[in-house]
mmCIF file of C-alpha atoms in Angstrom:
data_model
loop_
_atom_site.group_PDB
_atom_site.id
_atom_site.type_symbol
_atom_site.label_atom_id
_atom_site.label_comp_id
_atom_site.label_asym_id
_atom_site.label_seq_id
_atom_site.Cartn_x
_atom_site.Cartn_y
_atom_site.Cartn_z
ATOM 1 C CA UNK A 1 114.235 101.767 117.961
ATOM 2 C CA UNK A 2 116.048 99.295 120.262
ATOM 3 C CA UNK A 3 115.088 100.043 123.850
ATOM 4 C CA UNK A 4 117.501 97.627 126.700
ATOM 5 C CA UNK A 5 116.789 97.500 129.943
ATOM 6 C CA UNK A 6 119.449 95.602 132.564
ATOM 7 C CA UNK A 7 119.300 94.757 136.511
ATOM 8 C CA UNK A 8 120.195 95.169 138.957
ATOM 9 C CA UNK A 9 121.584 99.108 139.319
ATOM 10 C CA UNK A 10 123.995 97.991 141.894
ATOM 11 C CA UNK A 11 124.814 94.573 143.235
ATOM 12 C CA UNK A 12 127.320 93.910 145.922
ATOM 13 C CA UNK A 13 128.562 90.441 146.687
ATOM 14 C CA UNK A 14 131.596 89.031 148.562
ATOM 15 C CA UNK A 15 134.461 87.827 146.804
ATOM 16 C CA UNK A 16 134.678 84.295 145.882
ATOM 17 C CA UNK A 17 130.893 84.128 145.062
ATOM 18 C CA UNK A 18 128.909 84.728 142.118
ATOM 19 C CA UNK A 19 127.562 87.839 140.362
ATOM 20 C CA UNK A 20 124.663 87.436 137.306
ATOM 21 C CA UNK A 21 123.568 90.745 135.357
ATOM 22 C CA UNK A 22 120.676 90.371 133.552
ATOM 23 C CA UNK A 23 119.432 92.206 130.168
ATOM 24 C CA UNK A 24 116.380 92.302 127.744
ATOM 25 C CA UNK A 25 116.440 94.107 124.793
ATOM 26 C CA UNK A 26 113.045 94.857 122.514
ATOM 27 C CA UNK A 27 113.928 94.693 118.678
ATOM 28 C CA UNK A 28 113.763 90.883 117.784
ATOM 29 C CA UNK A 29 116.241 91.796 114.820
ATOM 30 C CA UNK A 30 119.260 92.541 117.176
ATOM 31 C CA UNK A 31 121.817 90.130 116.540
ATOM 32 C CA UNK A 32 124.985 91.017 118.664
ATOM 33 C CA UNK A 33 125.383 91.064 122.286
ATOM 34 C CA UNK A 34 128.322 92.559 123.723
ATOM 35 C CA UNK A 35 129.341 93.240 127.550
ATOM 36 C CA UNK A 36 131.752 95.929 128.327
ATOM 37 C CA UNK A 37 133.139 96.481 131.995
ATOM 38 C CA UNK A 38 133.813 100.127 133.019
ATOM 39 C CA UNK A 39 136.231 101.386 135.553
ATOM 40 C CA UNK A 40 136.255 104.888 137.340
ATOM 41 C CA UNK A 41 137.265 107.138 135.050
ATOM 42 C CA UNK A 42 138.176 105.222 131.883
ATOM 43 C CA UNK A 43 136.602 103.833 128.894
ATOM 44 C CA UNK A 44 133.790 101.030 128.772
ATOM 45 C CA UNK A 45 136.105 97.477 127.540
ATOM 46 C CA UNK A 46 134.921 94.628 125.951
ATOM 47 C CA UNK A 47 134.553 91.705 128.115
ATOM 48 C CA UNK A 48 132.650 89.443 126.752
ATOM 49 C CA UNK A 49 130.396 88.997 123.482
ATOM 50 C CA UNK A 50 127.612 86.605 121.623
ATOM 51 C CA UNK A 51 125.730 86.723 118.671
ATOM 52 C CA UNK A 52 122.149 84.915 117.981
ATOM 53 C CA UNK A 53 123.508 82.389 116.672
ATOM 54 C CA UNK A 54 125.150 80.704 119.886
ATOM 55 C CA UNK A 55 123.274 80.219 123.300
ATOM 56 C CA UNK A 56 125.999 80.709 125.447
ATOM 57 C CA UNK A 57 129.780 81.683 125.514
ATOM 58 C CA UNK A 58 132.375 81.141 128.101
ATOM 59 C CA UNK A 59 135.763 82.786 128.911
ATOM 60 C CA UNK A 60 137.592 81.745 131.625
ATOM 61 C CA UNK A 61 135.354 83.170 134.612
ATOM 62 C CA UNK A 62 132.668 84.773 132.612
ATOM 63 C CA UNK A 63 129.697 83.510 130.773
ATOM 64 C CA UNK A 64 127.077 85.199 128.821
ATOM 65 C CA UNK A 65 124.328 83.243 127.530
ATOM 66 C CA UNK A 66 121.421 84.452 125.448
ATOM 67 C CA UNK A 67 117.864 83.554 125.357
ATOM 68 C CA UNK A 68 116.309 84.811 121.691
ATOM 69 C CA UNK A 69 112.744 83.864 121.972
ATOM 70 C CA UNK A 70 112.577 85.831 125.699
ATOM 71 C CA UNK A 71 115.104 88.642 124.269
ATOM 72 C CA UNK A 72 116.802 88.423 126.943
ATOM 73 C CA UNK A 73 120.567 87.871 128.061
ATOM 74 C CA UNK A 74 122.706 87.592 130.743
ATOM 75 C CA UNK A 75 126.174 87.740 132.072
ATOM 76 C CA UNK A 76 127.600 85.640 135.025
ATOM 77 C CA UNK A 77 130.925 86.086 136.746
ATOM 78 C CA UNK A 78 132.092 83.624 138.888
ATOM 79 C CA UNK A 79 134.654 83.172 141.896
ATOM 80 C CA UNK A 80 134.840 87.389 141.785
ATOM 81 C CA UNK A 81 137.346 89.188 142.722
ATOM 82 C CA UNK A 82 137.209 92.512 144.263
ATOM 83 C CA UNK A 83 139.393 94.091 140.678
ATOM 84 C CA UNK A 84 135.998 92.783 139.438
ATOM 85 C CA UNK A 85 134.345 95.740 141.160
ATOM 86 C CA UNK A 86 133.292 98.387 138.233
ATOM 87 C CA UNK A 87 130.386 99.179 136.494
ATOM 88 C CA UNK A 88 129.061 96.750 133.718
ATOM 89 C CA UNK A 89 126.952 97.169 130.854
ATOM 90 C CA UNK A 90 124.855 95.489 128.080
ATOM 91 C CA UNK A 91 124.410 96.177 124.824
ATOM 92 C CA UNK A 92 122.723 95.341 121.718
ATOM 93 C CA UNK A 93 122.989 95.826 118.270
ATOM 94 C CA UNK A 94 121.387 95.091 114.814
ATOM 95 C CA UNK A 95 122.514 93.154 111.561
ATOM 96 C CA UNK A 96 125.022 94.935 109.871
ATOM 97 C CA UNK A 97 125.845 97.457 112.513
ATOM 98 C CA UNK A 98 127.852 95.480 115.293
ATOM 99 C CA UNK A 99 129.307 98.796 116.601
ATOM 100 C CA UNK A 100 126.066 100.800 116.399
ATOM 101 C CA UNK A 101 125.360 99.906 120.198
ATOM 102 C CA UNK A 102 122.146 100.476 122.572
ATOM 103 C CA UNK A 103 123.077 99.775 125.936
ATOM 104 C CA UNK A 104 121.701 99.251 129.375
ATOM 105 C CA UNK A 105 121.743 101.633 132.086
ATOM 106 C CA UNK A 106 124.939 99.652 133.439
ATOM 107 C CA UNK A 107 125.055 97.728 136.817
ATOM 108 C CA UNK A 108 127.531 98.865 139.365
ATOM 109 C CA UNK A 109 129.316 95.747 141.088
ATOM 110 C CA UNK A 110 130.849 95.872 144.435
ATOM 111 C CA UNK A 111 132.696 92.820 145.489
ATOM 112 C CA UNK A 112 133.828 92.781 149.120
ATOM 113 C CA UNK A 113 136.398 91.055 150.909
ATOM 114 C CA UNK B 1 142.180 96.057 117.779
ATOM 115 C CA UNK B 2 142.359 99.407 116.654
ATOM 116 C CA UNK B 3 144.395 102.009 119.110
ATOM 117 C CA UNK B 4 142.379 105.229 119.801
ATOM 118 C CA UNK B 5 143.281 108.629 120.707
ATOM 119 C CA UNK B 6 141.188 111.440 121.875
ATOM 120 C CA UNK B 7 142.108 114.945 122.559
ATOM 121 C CA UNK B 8 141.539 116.763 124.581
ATOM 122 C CA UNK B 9 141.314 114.297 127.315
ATOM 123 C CA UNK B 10 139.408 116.700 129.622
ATOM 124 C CA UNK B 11 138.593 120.525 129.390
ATOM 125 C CA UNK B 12 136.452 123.225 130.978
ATOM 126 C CA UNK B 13 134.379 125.827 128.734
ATOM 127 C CA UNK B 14 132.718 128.750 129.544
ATOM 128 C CA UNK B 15 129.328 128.537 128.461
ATOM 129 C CA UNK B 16 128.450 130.088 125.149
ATOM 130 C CA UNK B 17 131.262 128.649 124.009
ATOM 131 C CA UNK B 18 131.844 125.505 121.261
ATOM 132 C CA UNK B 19 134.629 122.539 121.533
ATOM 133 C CA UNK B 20 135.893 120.339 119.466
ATOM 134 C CA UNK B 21 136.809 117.087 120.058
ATOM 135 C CA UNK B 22 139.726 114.915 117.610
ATOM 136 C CA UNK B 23 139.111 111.086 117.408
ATOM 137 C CA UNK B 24 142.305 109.431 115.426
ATOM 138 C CA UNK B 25 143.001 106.247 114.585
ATOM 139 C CA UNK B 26 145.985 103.890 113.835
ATOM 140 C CA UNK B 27 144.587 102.309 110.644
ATOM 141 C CA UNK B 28 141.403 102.952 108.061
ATOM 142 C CA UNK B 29 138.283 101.511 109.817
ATOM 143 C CA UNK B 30 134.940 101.475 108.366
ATOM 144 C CA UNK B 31 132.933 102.931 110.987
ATOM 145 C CA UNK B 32 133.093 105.739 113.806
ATOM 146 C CA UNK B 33 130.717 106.591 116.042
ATOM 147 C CA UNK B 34 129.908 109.247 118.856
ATOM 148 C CA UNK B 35 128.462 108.616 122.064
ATOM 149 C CA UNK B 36 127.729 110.822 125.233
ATOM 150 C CA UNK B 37 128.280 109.431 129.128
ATOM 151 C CA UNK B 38 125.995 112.184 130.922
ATOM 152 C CA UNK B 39 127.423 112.025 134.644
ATOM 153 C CA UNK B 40 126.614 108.395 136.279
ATOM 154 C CA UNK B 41 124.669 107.546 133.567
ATOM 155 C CA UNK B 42 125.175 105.081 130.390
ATOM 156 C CA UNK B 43 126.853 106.005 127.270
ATOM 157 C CA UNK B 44 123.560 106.990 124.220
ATOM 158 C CA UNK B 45 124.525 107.079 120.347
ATOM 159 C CA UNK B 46 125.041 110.560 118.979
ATOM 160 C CA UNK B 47 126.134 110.163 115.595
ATOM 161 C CA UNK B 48 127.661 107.637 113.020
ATOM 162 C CA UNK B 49 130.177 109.662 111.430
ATOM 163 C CA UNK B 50 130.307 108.781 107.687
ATOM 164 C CA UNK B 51 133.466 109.355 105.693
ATOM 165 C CA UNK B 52 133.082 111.693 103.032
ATOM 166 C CA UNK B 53 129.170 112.707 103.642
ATOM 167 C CA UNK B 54 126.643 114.155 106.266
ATOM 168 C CA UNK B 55 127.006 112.304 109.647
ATOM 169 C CA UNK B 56 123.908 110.247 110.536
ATOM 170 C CA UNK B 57 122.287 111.838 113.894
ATOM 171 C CA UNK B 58 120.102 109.768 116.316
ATOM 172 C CA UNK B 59 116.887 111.024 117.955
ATOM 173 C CA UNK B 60 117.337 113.693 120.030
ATOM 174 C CA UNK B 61 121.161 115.302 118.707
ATOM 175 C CA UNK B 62 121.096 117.891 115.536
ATOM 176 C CA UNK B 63 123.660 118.854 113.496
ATOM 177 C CA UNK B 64 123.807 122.445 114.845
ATOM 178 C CA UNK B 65 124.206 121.638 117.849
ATOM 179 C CA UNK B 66 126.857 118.410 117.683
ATOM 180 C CA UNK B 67 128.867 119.152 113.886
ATOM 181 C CA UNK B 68 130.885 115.910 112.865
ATOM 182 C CA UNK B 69 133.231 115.894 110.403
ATOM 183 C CA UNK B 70 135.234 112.804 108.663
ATOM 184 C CA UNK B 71 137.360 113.747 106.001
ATOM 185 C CA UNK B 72 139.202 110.172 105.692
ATOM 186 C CA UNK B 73 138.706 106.249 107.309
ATOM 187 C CA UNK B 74 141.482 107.754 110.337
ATOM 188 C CA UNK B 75 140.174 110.649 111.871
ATOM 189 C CA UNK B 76 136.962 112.315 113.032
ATOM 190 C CA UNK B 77 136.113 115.499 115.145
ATOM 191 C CA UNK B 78 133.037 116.185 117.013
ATOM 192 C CA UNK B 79 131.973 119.580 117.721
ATOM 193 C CA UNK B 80 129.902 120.492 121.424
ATOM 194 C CA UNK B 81 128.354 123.691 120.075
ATOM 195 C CA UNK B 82 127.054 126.955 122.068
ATOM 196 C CA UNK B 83 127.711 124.865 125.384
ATOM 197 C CA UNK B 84 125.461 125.127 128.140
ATOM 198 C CA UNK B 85 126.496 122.829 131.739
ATOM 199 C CA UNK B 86 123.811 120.255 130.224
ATOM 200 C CA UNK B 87 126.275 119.479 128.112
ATOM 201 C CA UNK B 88 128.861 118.362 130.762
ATOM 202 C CA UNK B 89 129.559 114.841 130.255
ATOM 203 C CA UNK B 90 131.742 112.456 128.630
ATOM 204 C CA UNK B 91 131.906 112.590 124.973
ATOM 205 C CA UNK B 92 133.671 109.373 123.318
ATOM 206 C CA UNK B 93 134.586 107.868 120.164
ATOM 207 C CA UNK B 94 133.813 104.386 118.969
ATOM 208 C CA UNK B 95 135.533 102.395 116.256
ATOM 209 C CA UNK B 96 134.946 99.512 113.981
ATOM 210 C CA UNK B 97 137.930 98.178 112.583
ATOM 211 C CA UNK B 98 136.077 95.406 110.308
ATOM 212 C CA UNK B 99 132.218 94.945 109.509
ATOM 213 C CA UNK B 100 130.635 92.662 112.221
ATOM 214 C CA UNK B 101 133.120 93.332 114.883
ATOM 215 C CA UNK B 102 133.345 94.638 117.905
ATOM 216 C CA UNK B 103 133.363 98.378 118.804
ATOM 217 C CA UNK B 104 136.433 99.990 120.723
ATOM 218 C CA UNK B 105 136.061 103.256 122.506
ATOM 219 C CA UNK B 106 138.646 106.023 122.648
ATOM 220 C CA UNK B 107 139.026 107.092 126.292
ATOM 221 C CA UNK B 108 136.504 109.849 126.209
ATOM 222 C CA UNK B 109 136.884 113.505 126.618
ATOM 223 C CA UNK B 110 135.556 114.482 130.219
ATOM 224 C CA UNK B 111 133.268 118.343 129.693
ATOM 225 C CA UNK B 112 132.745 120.650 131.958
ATOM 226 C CA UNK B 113 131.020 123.610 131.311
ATOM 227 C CA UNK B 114 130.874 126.438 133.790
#
């Protein structure tokens, strides 16, 4: 089965600068890449998302692109803010089955003033 | 986007004990799925929960332990059976409204078992 492994477990960076979160996943048939942010004590949301057949996607202050032929993909946040702070995670998923996630082990990002 | 609820939002069970959890949503949507948040950890893929027929367990989650039913494209339950505090965690629905799209999460239902 699809196996995804993300880094770092925690990052920490002061606000204004950038944060990049970086995934691989291991089934070359996964097709859909979504990001979901996580706050204390509420449900993972949607963030961001791409699918194979785009190399990179942009909303506003957040970027994922997606490199097929390394499996990997990555998200970037720029100018953060500290309501950035939560924990993110990856996730991958095959044809047919966009909701049928694996995810990463999530990446916990402080942002400081 | 589909609107989720989940009840009970939180609950603590005596061990030996089953729960189930109610997953309900505004409008038909093809799929539902379960997923566990052990404590600090990420969320893993019980169960699809197919309308109509046997849910669809992953590696490592039986039907005896974790029952799902879906009697119709709105609702689902998932059962925590014969709880032991392993099985404190966060339980949580997922939804797909449309094939292909993205997955929404109910807001979980936090476990403790004592």
């Amino acid at each position: 089965g699809e196996n995804v492994e993300q880094h770092p477990s925690t990052l920490s960076v002061q606000e204004g600068d950038s944060a990049v979160i970086k995934c691989t996943y291991s089934d070359s048939a996964s097709n859909y890449f979504p990001w979901y942010k996580q706050e204390l004590g509420k449900r993972p949301q949607l963030i961001i998302d791409i699918r194979s057949n785009v190399g990179e996607k942009k909303d506003q202050r957040i970027a994922v692109t997606l490199n097929k032929t390394a499996k990997h993909f990555s998200l970037h946040i720029t100018e953060t803010q500290p309501e950035d702070s939560a924990v993110y995670f990856c996730a991958a998923s095959i044809p047919g089955t966009a909701s049928k996630l694996t995810f990463g082990t999530g990446t916990r990002l402080q942002v400081t003033l | 986007s589909a609107v989720i609820s989940q009840k009970p939002s939180r609950d603590i069970c005596q061990r030996g004990t089953s729960l189930t959890i109610q997953c309900q949503v505004d409008s038909q949507v093809t799929m539902m799925f379960w997923y566990r948040q052990q404590p600090g950890q990420s969320l893993t893929l019980i169960a699809t929960a197919n309308q109509g027929s046997e849910a669809t367990y992953e590696s490592g989650f039986v039907i005896d332990k974790f029952p799902i039913s879906r009697p119709n494209l709105t609702f689902s339950t998932l059962t925590v059976s014969n709880m032991s505090p392993e099985d404190s965690s966060i339980y949580l629905c997922s939804v797909e409204a449309h094939e292909g799209t993205e997955a929404f999460f109910g807001q979980g239902t936090r476990l403790t078992v004592v």
